[in-house]
PDB file of C-alpha atoms and ligand atoms in Angstrom:
ATOM      1  CA  UNK A  19     -12.146 -12.873  -1.399  1.00  0.00           C
ATOM      2  CA  UNK A  20     -11.616 -16.731  -0.610  1.00  0.00           C
ATOM      3  CA  UNK A  21     -13.409 -17.727   2.629  1.00  0.00           C
ATOM      4  CA  UNK A  22     -11.654 -19.813   5.179  1.00  0.00           C
ATOM      5  CA  UNK A  23     -13.180 -23.251   5.093  1.00  0.00           C
ATOM      6  CA  UNK A  24     -15.178 -24.184   8.116  1.00  0.00           C
ATOM      7  CA  UNK A  25     -13.250 -26.595  10.384  1.00  0.00           C
ATOM      8  CA  UNK A  26     -14.382 -30.026  11.396  1.00  0.00           C
ATOM      9  CA  UNK A  27     -13.770 -31.832  14.658  1.00  0.00           C
ATOM     10  CA  UNK A  28     -14.643 -35.597  15.454  1.00  0.00           C
ATOM     11  CA  UNK A  29     -15.823 -36.015  18.915  1.00  0.00           C
ATOM     12  CA  UNK A  30     -16.186 -39.458  20.498  1.00  0.00           C
ATOM     13  CA  UNK A  31     -18.468 -40.128  23.362  1.00  0.00           C
ATOM     14  CA  UNK A  32     -20.533 -37.234  22.126  1.00  0.00           C
ATOM     15  CA  UNK A  33     -23.978 -38.357  22.970  1.00  0.00           C
ATOM     16  CA  UNK A  34     -24.078 -36.878  26.272  1.00  0.00           C
ATOM     17  CA  UNK A  35     -21.884 -35.355  29.123  1.00  0.00           C
ATOM     18  CA  UNK A  36     -18.782 -33.841  28.302  1.00  0.00           C
ATOM     19  CA  UNK A  37     -18.505 -34.918  24.809  1.00  0.00           C
ATOM     20  CA  UNK A  38     -22.087 -33.299  23.893  1.00  0.00           C
ATOM     21  CA  UNK A  39     -21.104 -30.090  25.835  1.00  0.00           C
ATOM     22  CA  UNK A  40     -17.819 -29.944  23.593  1.00  0.00           C
ATOM     23  CA  UNK A  41     -19.835 -30.546  20.369  1.00  0.00           C
ATOM     24  CA  UNK A  42     -22.221 -27.925  21.415  1.00  0.00           C
ATOM     25  CA  UNK A  43     -19.612 -25.203  22.049  1.00  0.00           C
ATOM     26  CA  UNK A  44     -17.522 -26.123  19.078  1.00  0.00           C
ATOM     27  CA  UNK A  45     -20.488 -25.812  16.871  1.00  0.00           C
ATOM     28  CA  UNK A  46     -21.214 -22.210  18.541  1.00  0.00           C
ATOM     29  CA  UNK A  47     -17.562 -21.277  17.588  1.00  0.00           C
ATOM     30  CA  UNK A  48     -18.187 -22.213  13.920  1.00  0.00           C
ATOM     31  CA  UNK A  49     -16.853 -25.662  13.666  1.00  0.00           C
ATOM     32  CA  UNK A  50     -18.885 -28.607  12.141  1.00  0.00           C
ATOM     33  CA  UNK A  51     -18.577 -31.835  14.228  1.00  0.00           C
ATOM     34  CA  UNK A  52     -18.829 -35.419  13.866  1.00  0.00           C
ATOM     35  CA  UNK A  53     -20.376 -36.834  17.021  1.00  0.00           C
ATOM     36  CA  UNK A  54     -19.412 -40.379  17.501  1.00  0.00           C
ATOM     37  CA  UNK A  55     -21.012 -42.727  20.060  1.00  0.00           C
ATOM     38  CA  UNK A  56     -22.157 -46.337  20.479  1.00  0.00           C
ATOM     39  CA  UNK A  57     -25.430 -45.327  22.179  1.00  0.00           C
ATOM     40  CA  UNK A  58     -27.239 -44.893  18.857  1.00  0.00           C
ATOM     41  CA  UNK A  59     -30.380 -43.598  20.340  1.00  0.00           C
ATOM     42  CA  UNK A  60     -28.950 -41.071  22.641  1.00  0.00           C
ATOM     43  CA  UNK A  61     -26.603 -40.014  19.979  1.00  0.00           C
ATOM     44  CA  UNK A  62     -29.397 -39.157  17.443  1.00  0.00           C
ATOM     45  CA  UNK A  63     -31.666 -37.337  19.751  1.00  0.00           C
ATOM     46  CA  UNK A  64     -28.600 -35.250  21.127  1.00  0.00           C
ATOM     47  CA  UNK A  65     -27.590 -34.572  17.452  1.00  0.00           C
ATOM     48  CA  UNK A  66     -30.941 -33.648  16.345  1.00  0.00           C
ATOM     49  CA  UNK A  67     -30.919 -29.930  17.491  1.00  0.00           C
ATOM     50  CA  UNK A  68     -27.399 -29.292  16.053  1.00  0.00           C
ATOM     51  CA  UNK A  69     -28.755 -29.447  12.413  1.00  0.00           C
ATOM     52  CA  UNK A  70     -26.284 -29.625   9.445  1.00  0.00           C
ATOM     53  CA  UNK A  71     -23.290 -28.800  11.484  1.00  0.00           C
ATOM     54  CA  UNK A  72     -23.412 -32.289  12.966  1.00  0.00           C
ATOM     55  CA  UNK A  73     -22.942 -35.674  11.698  1.00  0.00           C
ATOM     56  CA  UNK A  74     -23.798 -38.770  13.797  1.00  0.00           C
ATOM     57  CA  UNK A  75     -21.309 -41.622  13.667  1.00  0.00           C
ATOM     58  CA  UNK A  76     -22.737 -44.663  15.600  1.00  0.00           C
ATOM     59  CA  UNK A  77     -19.713 -46.577  16.437  1.00  0.00           C
ATOM     60  CA  UNK A  78     -17.760 -48.169  19.023  1.00  0.00           C
ATOM     61  CA  UNK A  79     -14.350 -46.908  19.422  1.00  0.00           C
ATOM     62  CA  UNK A  80     -12.962 -50.286  20.955  1.00  0.00           C
ATOM     63  CA  UNK A  81     -13.986 -52.124  17.700  1.00  0.00           C
ATOM     64  CA  UNK A  82     -10.802 -51.877  15.382  1.00  0.00           C
ATOM     65  CA  UNK A  83     -12.836 -51.933  12.158  1.00  0.00           C
ATOM     66  CA  UNK A  84     -14.834 -48.974  13.512  1.00  0.00           C
ATOM     67  CA  UNK A  85     -12.056 -46.237  13.535  1.00  0.00           C
ATOM     68  CA  UNK A  86     -11.210 -46.368   9.906  1.00  0.00           C
ATOM     69  CA  UNK A  87     -14.832 -46.424   9.012  1.00  0.00           C
ATOM     70  CA  UNK A  88     -15.704 -43.434  11.038  1.00  0.00           C
ATOM     71  CA  UNK A  89     -12.942 -41.318   9.704  1.00  0.00           C
ATOM     72  CA  UNK A  90     -13.755 -42.206   6.116  1.00  0.00           C
ATOM     73  CA  UNK A  91     -17.511 -41.267   6.734  1.00  0.00           C
ATOM     74  CA  UNK A  92     -16.554 -38.057   8.248  1.00  0.00           C
ATOM     75  CA  UNK A  93     -14.144 -37.177   5.438  1.00  0.00           C
ATOM     76  CA  UNK A  94     -16.803 -38.312   2.796  1.00  0.00           C
ATOM     77  CA  UNK A  95     -19.337 -35.850   4.663  1.00  0.00           C
ATOM     78  CA  UNK A  96     -17.282 -32.889   5.509  1.00  0.00           C
ATOM     79  CA  UNK A  97     -14.230 -33.063   3.324  1.00  0.00           C
ATOM     80  CA  UNK A  98     -11.689 -32.555   5.973  1.00  0.00           C
ATOM     81  CA  UNK A  99     -10.602 -33.212   9.764  1.00  0.00           C
ATOM     82  CA  UNK A 100      -8.987 -30.428  11.879  1.00  0.00           C
ATOM     83  CA  UNK A 101      -9.310 -32.066  15.308  1.00  0.00           C
ATOM     84  CA  UNK A 102     -10.068 -35.299  16.987  1.00  0.00           C
ATOM     85  CA  UNK A 103     -11.403 -35.469  20.664  1.00  0.00           C
ATOM     86  CA  UNK A 104     -10.921 -38.711  22.346  1.00  0.00           C
ATOM     87  CA  UNK A 105     -13.494 -38.381  24.857  1.00  0.00           C
ATOM     88  CA  UNK A 106     -15.445 -41.707  25.085  1.00  0.00           C
ATOM     89  CA  UNK A 107     -14.802 -43.375  28.416  1.00  0.00           C
ATOM     90  CA  UNK A 108     -16.152 -45.838  30.774  1.00  0.00           C
ATOM     91  CA  UNK A 109     -15.845 -46.025  34.735  1.00  0.00           C
ATOM     92  CA  UNK A 110     -15.936 -48.994  36.715  1.00  0.00           C
ATOM     93  CA  UNK A 111     -14.633 -48.611  40.118  1.00  0.00           C
ATOM     94  CA  UNK A 112     -13.631 -51.792  42.364  1.00  0.00           C
ATOM     95  CA  UNK A 113     -10.946 -53.298  44.459  1.00  0.00           C
ATOM     96  CA  UNK A 114      -7.960 -54.953  42.794  1.00  0.00           C
ATOM     97  CA  UNK A 115      -9.024 -58.321  44.255  1.00  0.00           C
ATOM     98  CA  UNK A 116     -12.421 -58.102  42.417  1.00  0.00           C
ATOM     99  CA  UNK A 117     -11.215 -56.761  39.133  1.00  0.00           C
ATOM    100  CA  UNK A 118     -10.985 -59.840  36.924  1.00  0.00           C
ATOM    101  CA  UNK A 119      -9.528 -59.707  33.649  1.00  0.00           C
ATOM    102  CA  UNK A 120     -12.959 -59.318  31.718  1.00  0.00           C
ATOM    103  CA  UNK A 121     -13.544 -56.231  34.000  1.00  0.00           C
ATOM    104  CA  UNK A 122      -9.936 -54.856  33.253  1.00  0.00           C
ATOM    105  CA  UNK A 123     -10.464 -55.269  29.691  1.00  0.00           C
ATOM    106  CA  UNK A 124     -13.886 -53.450  29.461  1.00  0.00           C
ATOM    107  CA  UNK A 125     -12.304 -50.464  30.626  1.00  0.00           C
ATOM    108  CA  UNK A 126      -9.059 -50.712  28.819  1.00  0.00           C
ATOM    109  CA  UNK A 127     -10.647 -51.391  25.406  1.00  0.00           C
ATOM    110  CA  UNK A 128     -12.773 -48.113  25.464  1.00  0.00           C
ATOM    111  CA  UNK A 129     -10.540 -45.815  27.522  1.00  0.00           C
ATOM    112  CA  UNK A 130      -7.095 -46.838  26.259  1.00  0.00           C
ATOM    113  CA  UNK A 131      -7.386 -48.929  22.930  1.00  0.00           C
ATOM    114  CA  UNK A 132     -10.054 -46.580  21.644  1.00  0.00           C
ATOM    115  CA  UNK A 133      -7.947 -43.704  21.982  1.00  0.00           C
ATOM    116  CA  UNK A 134      -5.027 -45.424  20.184  1.00  0.00           C
ATOM    117  CA  UNK A 135      -7.318 -46.875  17.484  1.00  0.00           C
ATOM    118  CA  UNK A 136      -9.013 -43.481  16.790  1.00  0.00           C
ATOM    119  CA  UNK A 137      -5.912 -41.373  16.734  1.00  0.00           C
ATOM    120  CA  UNK A 138      -4.043 -43.934  14.373  1.00  0.00           C
ATOM    121  CA  UNK A 139      -6.828 -43.882  11.701  1.00  0.00           C
ATOM    122  CA  UNK A 140      -7.252 -40.107  12.118  1.00  0.00           C
ATOM    123  CA  UNK A 141      -3.452 -39.412  11.576  1.00  0.00           C
ATOM    124  CA  UNK A 142      -3.376 -39.067   7.770  1.00  0.00           C
ATOM    125  CA  UNK A 143      -6.420 -36.684   7.583  1.00  0.00           C
ATOM    126  CA  UNK A 144      -4.888 -34.518  10.575  1.00  0.00           C
ATOM    127  CA  UNK A 145      -1.644 -34.343   8.671  1.00  0.00           C
ATOM    128  CA  UNK A 146      -3.445 -32.558   5.934  1.00  0.00           C
ATOM    129  CA  UNK A 147      -4.818 -29.993   8.060  1.00  0.00           C
ATOM    130  CA  UNK A 148      -1.883 -29.626  10.515  1.00  0.00           C
ATOM    131  CA  UNK A 149      -4.665 -30.641  13.064  1.00  0.00           C
ATOM    132  CA  UNK A 150      -4.958 -31.445  16.846  1.00  0.00           C
ATOM    133  CA  UNK A 151      -5.738 -34.543  18.867  1.00  0.00           C
ATOM    134  CA  UNK A 152      -7.203 -33.810  22.354  1.00  0.00           C
ATOM    135  CA  UNK A 153      -7.302 -36.876  24.651  1.00  0.00           C
ATOM    136  CA  UNK A 154      -9.624 -36.810  27.642  1.00  0.00           C
ATOM    137  CA  UNK A 155      -7.586 -38.316  30.820  1.00  0.00           C
ATOM    138  CA  UNK A 156      -8.742 -37.673  34.212  1.00  0.00           C
ATOM    139  CA  UNK A 157      -7.330 -36.705  37.693  1.00  0.00           C
ATOM    140  CA  UNK A 158      -7.601 -40.402  38.434  1.00  0.00           C
ATOM    141  CA  UNK A 159      -4.560 -40.869  35.811  1.00  0.00           C
ATOM    142  CA  UNK A 160      -2.627 -38.117  37.713  1.00  0.00           C
ATOM    143  CA  UNK A 161      -3.036 -39.540  41.353  1.00  0.00           C
ATOM    144  CA  UNK A 162      -3.779 -42.940  42.465  1.00  0.00           C
ATOM    145  CA  UNK A 163      -6.931 -43.428  44.541  1.00  0.00           C
ATOM    146  CA  UNK A 164      -8.935 -46.313  45.898  1.00  0.00           C
ATOM    147  CA  UNK A 165     -11.077 -48.501  43.720  1.00  0.00           C
ATOM    148  CA  UNK A 166      -9.479 -47.236  40.467  1.00  0.00           C
ATOM    149  CA  UNK A 167      -7.004 -49.955  39.396  1.00  0.00           C
ATOM    150  CA  UNK A 168      -8.345 -50.391  35.976  1.00  0.00           C
ATOM    151  CA  UNK A 169     -10.016 -46.687  35.462  1.00  0.00           C
ATOM    152  CA  UNK A 170      -6.831 -44.879  36.906  1.00  0.00           C
ATOM    153  CA  UNK A 171      -4.326 -47.037  35.004  1.00  0.00           C
ATOM    154  CA  UNK A 172      -6.248 -46.539  31.727  1.00  0.00           C
ATOM    155  CA  UNK A 173      -6.065 -42.833  32.399  1.00  0.00           C
ATOM    156  CA  UNK A 174      -2.454 -42.809  33.372  1.00  0.00           C
ATOM    157  CA  UNK A 175      -1.881 -44.483  30.023  1.00  0.00           C
ATOM    158  CA  UNK A 176      -3.863 -42.096  27.822  1.00  0.00           C
ATOM    159  CA  UNK A 177      -1.547 -39.375  29.454  1.00  0.00           C
ATOM    160  CA  UNK A 178       1.539 -41.017  28.432  1.00  0.00           C
ATOM    161  CA  UNK A 179      -0.061 -41.848  24.929  1.00  0.00           C
ATOM    162  CA  UNK A 180      -0.608 -38.248  24.558  1.00  0.00           C
ATOM    163  CA  UNK A 181       3.092 -37.377  24.973  1.00  0.00           C
ATOM    164  CA  UNK A 182       4.206 -40.291  22.640  1.00  0.00           C
ATOM    165  CA  UNK A 183       1.669 -38.720  20.079  1.00  0.00           C
ATOM    166  CA  UNK A 184       3.220 -35.310  20.459  1.00  0.00           C
ATOM    167  CA  UNK A 185       6.514 -36.631  19.976  1.00  0.00           C
ATOM    168  CA  UNK A 186       5.935 -38.491  16.954  1.00  0.00           C
ATOM    169  CA  UNK A 187       3.177 -36.453  15.203  1.00  0.00           C
ATOM    170  CA  UNK A 188       4.697 -33.169  15.735  1.00  0.00           C
ATOM    171  CA  UNK A 189       6.911 -34.040  12.770  1.00  0.00           C
ATOM    172  CA  UNK A 190       3.627 -33.801  10.623  1.00  0.00           C
ATOM    173  CA  UNK A 191       2.390 -30.406  12.430  1.00  0.00           C
ATOM    174  CA  UNK A 192      -0.124 -32.436  14.523  1.00  0.00           C
ATOM    175  CA  UNK A 193      -0.497 -31.364  18.112  1.00  0.00           C
ATOM    176  CA  UNK A 194      -1.500 -33.664  20.961  1.00  0.00           C
ATOM    177  CA  UNK A 195      -2.799 -32.652  24.338  1.00  0.00           C
ATOM    178  CA  UNK A 196      -4.628 -34.185  27.210  1.00  0.00           C
ATOM    179  CA  UNK A 197      -7.373 -32.696  29.341  1.00  0.00           C
ATOM    180  CA  UNK A 198      -7.720 -34.233  32.835  1.00  0.00           C
ATOM    181  CA  UNK A 199     -11.023 -33.332  34.237  1.00  0.00           C
ATOM    182  CA  UNK A 200     -11.817 -33.311  37.926  1.00  0.00           C
ATOM    183  CA  UNK A 201     -15.134 -34.438  39.044  1.00  0.00           C
ATOM    184  CA  UNK A 202     -18.297 -33.446  36.872  1.00  0.00           C
ATOM    185  CA  UNK A 203     -21.803 -34.463  37.598  1.00  0.00           C
ATOM    186  CA  UNK A 204     -22.364 -36.851  34.503  1.00  0.00           C
ATOM    187  CA  UNK A 205     -23.861 -40.130  34.091  1.00  0.00           C
ATOM    188  CA  UNK A 206     -20.498 -41.562  34.359  1.00  0.00           C
ATOM    189  CA  UNK A 207     -19.367 -40.112  37.387  1.00  0.00           C
ATOM    190  CA  UNK A 208     -22.650 -40.297  39.253  1.00  0.00           C
ATOM    191  CA  UNK A 209     -22.744 -44.193  38.636  1.00  0.00           C
ATOM    192  CA  UNK A 210     -19.688 -44.532  40.555  1.00  0.00           C
ATOM    193  CA  UNK A 211     -19.419 -41.479  43.005  1.00  0.00           C
ATOM    194  CA  UNK A 212     -20.914 -42.547  46.436  1.00  0.00           C
ATOM    195  CA  UNK A 213     -21.876 -39.893  48.836  1.00  0.00           C
ATOM    196  CA  UNK A 214     -18.320 -40.558  50.565  1.00  0.00           C
ATOM    197  CA  UNK A 215     -16.516 -39.782  47.267  1.00  0.00           C
ATOM    198  CA  UNK A 216     -18.505 -36.719  46.681  1.00  0.00           C
ATOM    199  CA  UNK A 217     -17.510 -35.217  50.053  1.00  0.00           C
ATOM    200  CA  UNK A 218     -14.046 -36.309  49.848  1.00  0.00           C
ATOM    201  CA  UNK A 219     -13.827 -34.302  46.507  1.00  0.00           C
ATOM    202  CA  UNK A 220     -15.386 -31.198  47.858  1.00  0.00           C
ATOM    203  CA  UNK A 221     -12.678 -31.445  50.831  1.00  0.00           C
ATOM    204  CA  UNK A 222      -9.886 -31.909  48.245  1.00  0.00           C
ATOM    205  CA  UNK A 223     -10.626 -29.255  45.968  1.00  0.00           C
ATOM    206  CA  UNK A 224      -9.685 -25.750  46.467  1.00  0.00           C
ATOM    207  CA  UNK A 225     -12.740 -24.365  44.662  1.00  0.00           C
ATOM    208  CA  UNK A 226     -14.837 -26.536  46.819  1.00  0.00           C
ATOM    209  CA  UNK A 227     -17.182 -27.900  44.042  1.00  0.00           C
ATOM    210  CA  UNK A 228     -17.643 -30.250  40.974  1.00  0.00           C
ATOM    211  CA  UNK A 229     -16.963 -28.729  37.642  1.00  0.00           C
ATOM    212  CA  UNK A 230     -19.534 -28.508  34.811  1.00  0.00           C
ATOM    213  CA  UNK A 231     -19.317 -30.221  31.409  1.00  0.00           C
ATOM    214  CA  UNK A 232     -19.079 -26.757  29.864  1.00  0.00           C
ATOM    215  CA  UNK A 233     -16.085 -25.618  31.966  1.00  0.00           C
ATOM    216  CA  UNK A 234     -14.241 -28.793  30.600  1.00  0.00           C
ATOM    217  CA  UNK A 235     -15.448 -28.255  27.129  1.00  0.00           C
ATOM    218  CA  UNK A 236     -13.955 -24.661  27.142  1.00  0.00           C
ATOM    219  CA  UNK A 237     -10.444 -26.266  27.703  1.00  0.00           C
ATOM    220  CA  UNK A 238     -10.992 -28.820  25.130  1.00  0.00           C
ATOM    221  CA  UNK A 239     -11.933 -26.547  22.566  1.00  0.00           C
ATOM    222  CA  UNK A 240      -9.102 -24.066  23.270  1.00  0.00           C
ATOM    223  CA  UNK A 241      -6.693 -26.981  22.734  1.00  0.00           C
ATOM    224  CA  UNK A 242      -8.391 -27.870  19.455  1.00  0.00           C
ATOM    225  CA  UNK A 243      -8.301 -24.006  18.175  1.00  0.00           C
ATOM    226  CA  UNK A 244      -5.326 -22.258  16.653  1.00  0.00           C
ATOM    227  CA  UNK A 245      -5.045 -20.130  19.764  1.00  0.00           C
ATOM    228  CA  UNK A 246      -3.239 -23.191  20.971  1.00  0.00           C
ATOM    229  CA  UNK A 247      -1.126 -23.479  17.793  1.00  0.00           C
ATOM    230  CA  UNK A 248       2.221 -23.761  19.923  1.00  0.00           C
ATOM    231  CA  UNK A 249       0.936 -26.130  22.487  1.00  0.00           C
ATOM    232  CA  UNK A 250       1.424 -29.824  22.310  1.00  0.00           C
ATOM    233  CA  UNK A 251       2.441 -32.684  24.565  1.00  0.00           C
ATOM    234  CA  UNK A 252       0.735 -30.981  27.435  1.00  0.00           C
ATOM    235  CA  UNK A 253      -1.383 -32.446  30.336  1.00  0.00           C
ATOM    236  CA  UNK A 254      -3.971 -30.061  31.508  1.00  0.00           C
ATOM    237  CA  UNK A 255      -6.006 -30.552  34.648  1.00  0.00           C
ATOM    238  CA  UNK A 256      -9.428 -28.816  34.735  1.00  0.00           C
ATOM    239  CA  UNK A 257     -10.187 -29.753  38.323  1.00  0.00           C
ATOM    240  CA  UNK A 258     -10.646 -26.889  40.545  1.00  0.00           C
ATOM    241  CA  UNK A 259      -7.244 -27.169  42.049  1.00  0.00           C
ATOM    242  CA  UNK A 260      -7.476 -30.919  43.017  1.00  0.00           C
ATOM    243  CA  UNK A 261      -4.110 -31.817  41.423  1.00  0.00           C
ATOM    244  CA  UNK A 262      -2.129 -28.935  42.990  1.00  0.00           C
ATOM    245  CA  UNK A 263      -3.068 -29.592  46.533  1.00  0.00           C
ATOM    246  CA  UNK A 264      -2.184 -31.846  49.547  1.00  0.00           C
ATOM    247  CA  UNK A 265      -3.759 -31.934  52.977  1.00  0.00           C
ATOM    248  CA  UNK A 266      -5.429 -29.475  55.000  1.00  0.00           C
ATOM    249  CA  UNK A 267      -8.145 -27.859  53.115  1.00  0.00           C
ATOM    250  CA  UNK A 268     -11.078 -28.961  55.371  1.00  0.00           C
ATOM    251  CA  UNK A 269      -9.376 -27.691  58.479  1.00  0.00           C
ATOM    252  CA  UNK A 270      -9.038 -24.337  56.597  1.00  0.00           C
ATOM    253  CA  UNK A 271     -12.934 -24.310  55.816  1.00  0.00           C
ATOM    254  CA  UNK A 272     -14.164 -25.450  59.162  1.00  0.00           C
ATOM    255  CA  UNK A 273     -12.538 -23.483  61.880  1.00  0.00           C
ATOM    256  CA  UNK A 274     -13.793 -24.842  65.373  1.00  0.00           C
TER     257      UNK A 274
HETATM  258  N1  NAD B  23     -17.466 -36.951  34.625  1.00  0.00           N
HETATM  259  C1  NAD B  23     -16.433 -37.004  35.341  1.00  0.00           C
HETATM  260  O1  NAD B  23     -16.351 -36.845  36.754  1.00  0.00           O
HETATM  261  C2  NAD B  23     -14.892 -37.068  34.840  1.00  0.00           C
HETATM  262  C3  NAD B  23     -13.868 -37.057  35.502  1.00  0.00           C
HETATM  263  C4  NAD B  23     -12.746 -37.182  34.663  1.00  0.00           C
HETATM  264  C5  NAD B  23     -12.760 -37.576  33.496  1.00  0.00           C
HETATM  265  N2  NAD B  23     -13.823 -37.899  32.833  1.00  0.00           N
HETATM  266  C6  NAD B  23     -13.844 -38.580  31.517  1.00  0.00           C
HETATM  267  O2  NAD B  23     -14.582 -37.699  30.608  1.00  0.00           O
HETATM  268  C7  NAD B  23     -14.963 -38.414  29.600  1.00  0.00           C
HETATM  269  C8  NAD B  23     -16.444 -38.195  29.383  1.00  0.00           C
HETATM  270  O3  NAD B  23     -17.017 -38.755  30.404  1.00  0.00           O
HETATM  271  P1  NAD B  23     -18.615 -38.242  30.816  1.00  0.00           P
HETATM  272  O4  NAD B  23     -18.489 -38.049  32.346  1.00  0.00           O
HETATM  273  O5  NAD B  23     -19.107 -37.162  29.977  1.00  0.00           O
HETATM  274  O6  NAD B  23     -19.394 -39.659  30.718  1.00  0.00           O
HETATM  275  P2  NAD B  23     -20.700 -39.915  30.119  1.00  0.00           P
HETATM  276  O7  NAD B  23     -20.941 -41.337  30.612  1.00  0.00           O
HETATM  277  O8  NAD B  23     -21.845 -38.910  30.339  1.00  0.00           O
HETATM  278  O9  NAD B  23     -20.471 -39.803  28.461  1.00  0.00           O
HETATM  279  C9  NAD B  23     -19.609 -40.963  27.848  1.00  0.00           C
HETATM  280  C10 NAD B  23     -20.067 -41.321  26.523  1.00  0.00           C
HETATM  281  O10 NAD B  23     -19.130 -42.013  25.935  1.00  0.00           O
HETATM  282  C11 NAD B  23     -20.015 -43.095  25.277  1.00  0.00           C
HETATM  283  N3  NAD B  23     -19.199 -44.232  25.117  1.00  0.00           N
HETATM  284  C12 NAD B  23     -18.483 -45.179  26.223  1.00  0.00           C
HETATM  285  N4  NAD B  23     -17.958 -46.285  25.544  1.00  0.00           N
HETATM  286  C13 NAD B  23     -18.003 -45.944  24.344  1.00  0.00           C
HETATM  287  C14 NAD B  23     -17.193 -46.777  23.317  1.00  0.00           C
HETATM  288  N5  NAD B  23     -16.698 -47.761  23.480  1.00  0.00           N
HETATM  289  N6  NAD B  23     -17.385 -46.281  21.981  1.00  0.00           N
HETATM  290  C15 NAD B  23     -18.104 -45.177  21.737  1.00  0.00           C
HETATM  291  N7  NAD B  23     -18.837 -44.422  22.693  1.00  0.00           N
HETATM  292  C16 NAD B  23     -18.741 -44.874  23.938  1.00  0.00           C
HETATM  293  C17 NAD B  23     -21.096 -43.388  26.054  1.00  0.00           C
HETATM  294  O11 NAD B  23     -22.300 -43.864  25.265  1.00  0.00           O
HETATM  295  C18 NAD B  23     -21.512 -41.928  26.569  1.00  0.00           C
HETATM  296  O12 NAD B  23     -22.471 -41.314  25.633  1.00  0.00           O
HETATM  297  C19 NAD B  23     -14.559 -39.877  29.786  1.00  0.00           C
HETATM  298  O13 NAD B  23     -13.315 -40.145  29.145  1.00  0.00           O
HETATM  299  C20 NAD B  23     -14.406 -39.780  31.156  1.00  0.00           C
HETATM  300  O14 NAD B  23     -13.429 -40.877  31.767  1.00  0.00           O
HETATM  301  C21 NAD B  23     -15.136 -37.709  33.464  1.00  0.00           C
END
């Protein structure tokens, strides 16, 4: 009897947070995972407990030379690529007047350019396996808010890029979907979430809490898997209901 080959995912921004939780979950599910991150030290300590199922790729997704090199190293090591998770992201919140071009580019080069470059480099390998791309957007890309001119715009662009990818790459059997997380207490979020923002999120989220890395990872892993074999071009918010609501939740919770 021939054995089904173990599937391989490449996850960017996998040294910590949502990316690392996704790598851990997919390895538990039987995948082998290439973990890519520009923070070399954090990457090697995160990957060490994952053993032979993990490969470290110390690269920066915003560097146009890095993407082809990362894909080649992954293919040389594992022999195939079934899923690309474009998760690496940076957050930098500030008013429009204070967002100079360098600050704008710092956000765009990782959050948007990185997704474009990695996906383009991975396409030939994903074509071989009828693989999947999962891009990580944000609720900040679905709804505008204060201080997010660069971050929110980069994530809105990722949402549209996902639809472009689904439209063009469906021809090759490649699926492309986007997960938009609500707030999760990672290093990225805690650097920009003031107490005001934390309180406002609790007020605006029907489930009345932050999500966990694992809750976001479950949605990503599903979209990478063949359980989602007829799902492409979709934008899925894993956000405790934030996107679906409007005003009024606090008054519901705090009757006088
Ligand atoms: N945490 C949240 O509340 C939240 C909400 C919505 C969306 N997101 C998105 O989820 C994704 C993961 O975020 P997280 O909260 O786990 O953040 P995190 O800061 O914990 O992890 C992000 C990882 O990406 C890496 N990284 C950043 N820029 C990189 C680059 N140019 N090249 C390679 N690696 C790079 C970092 O070194 C880090 O390890 C991001 O795209 C973020 O925008 C997070």
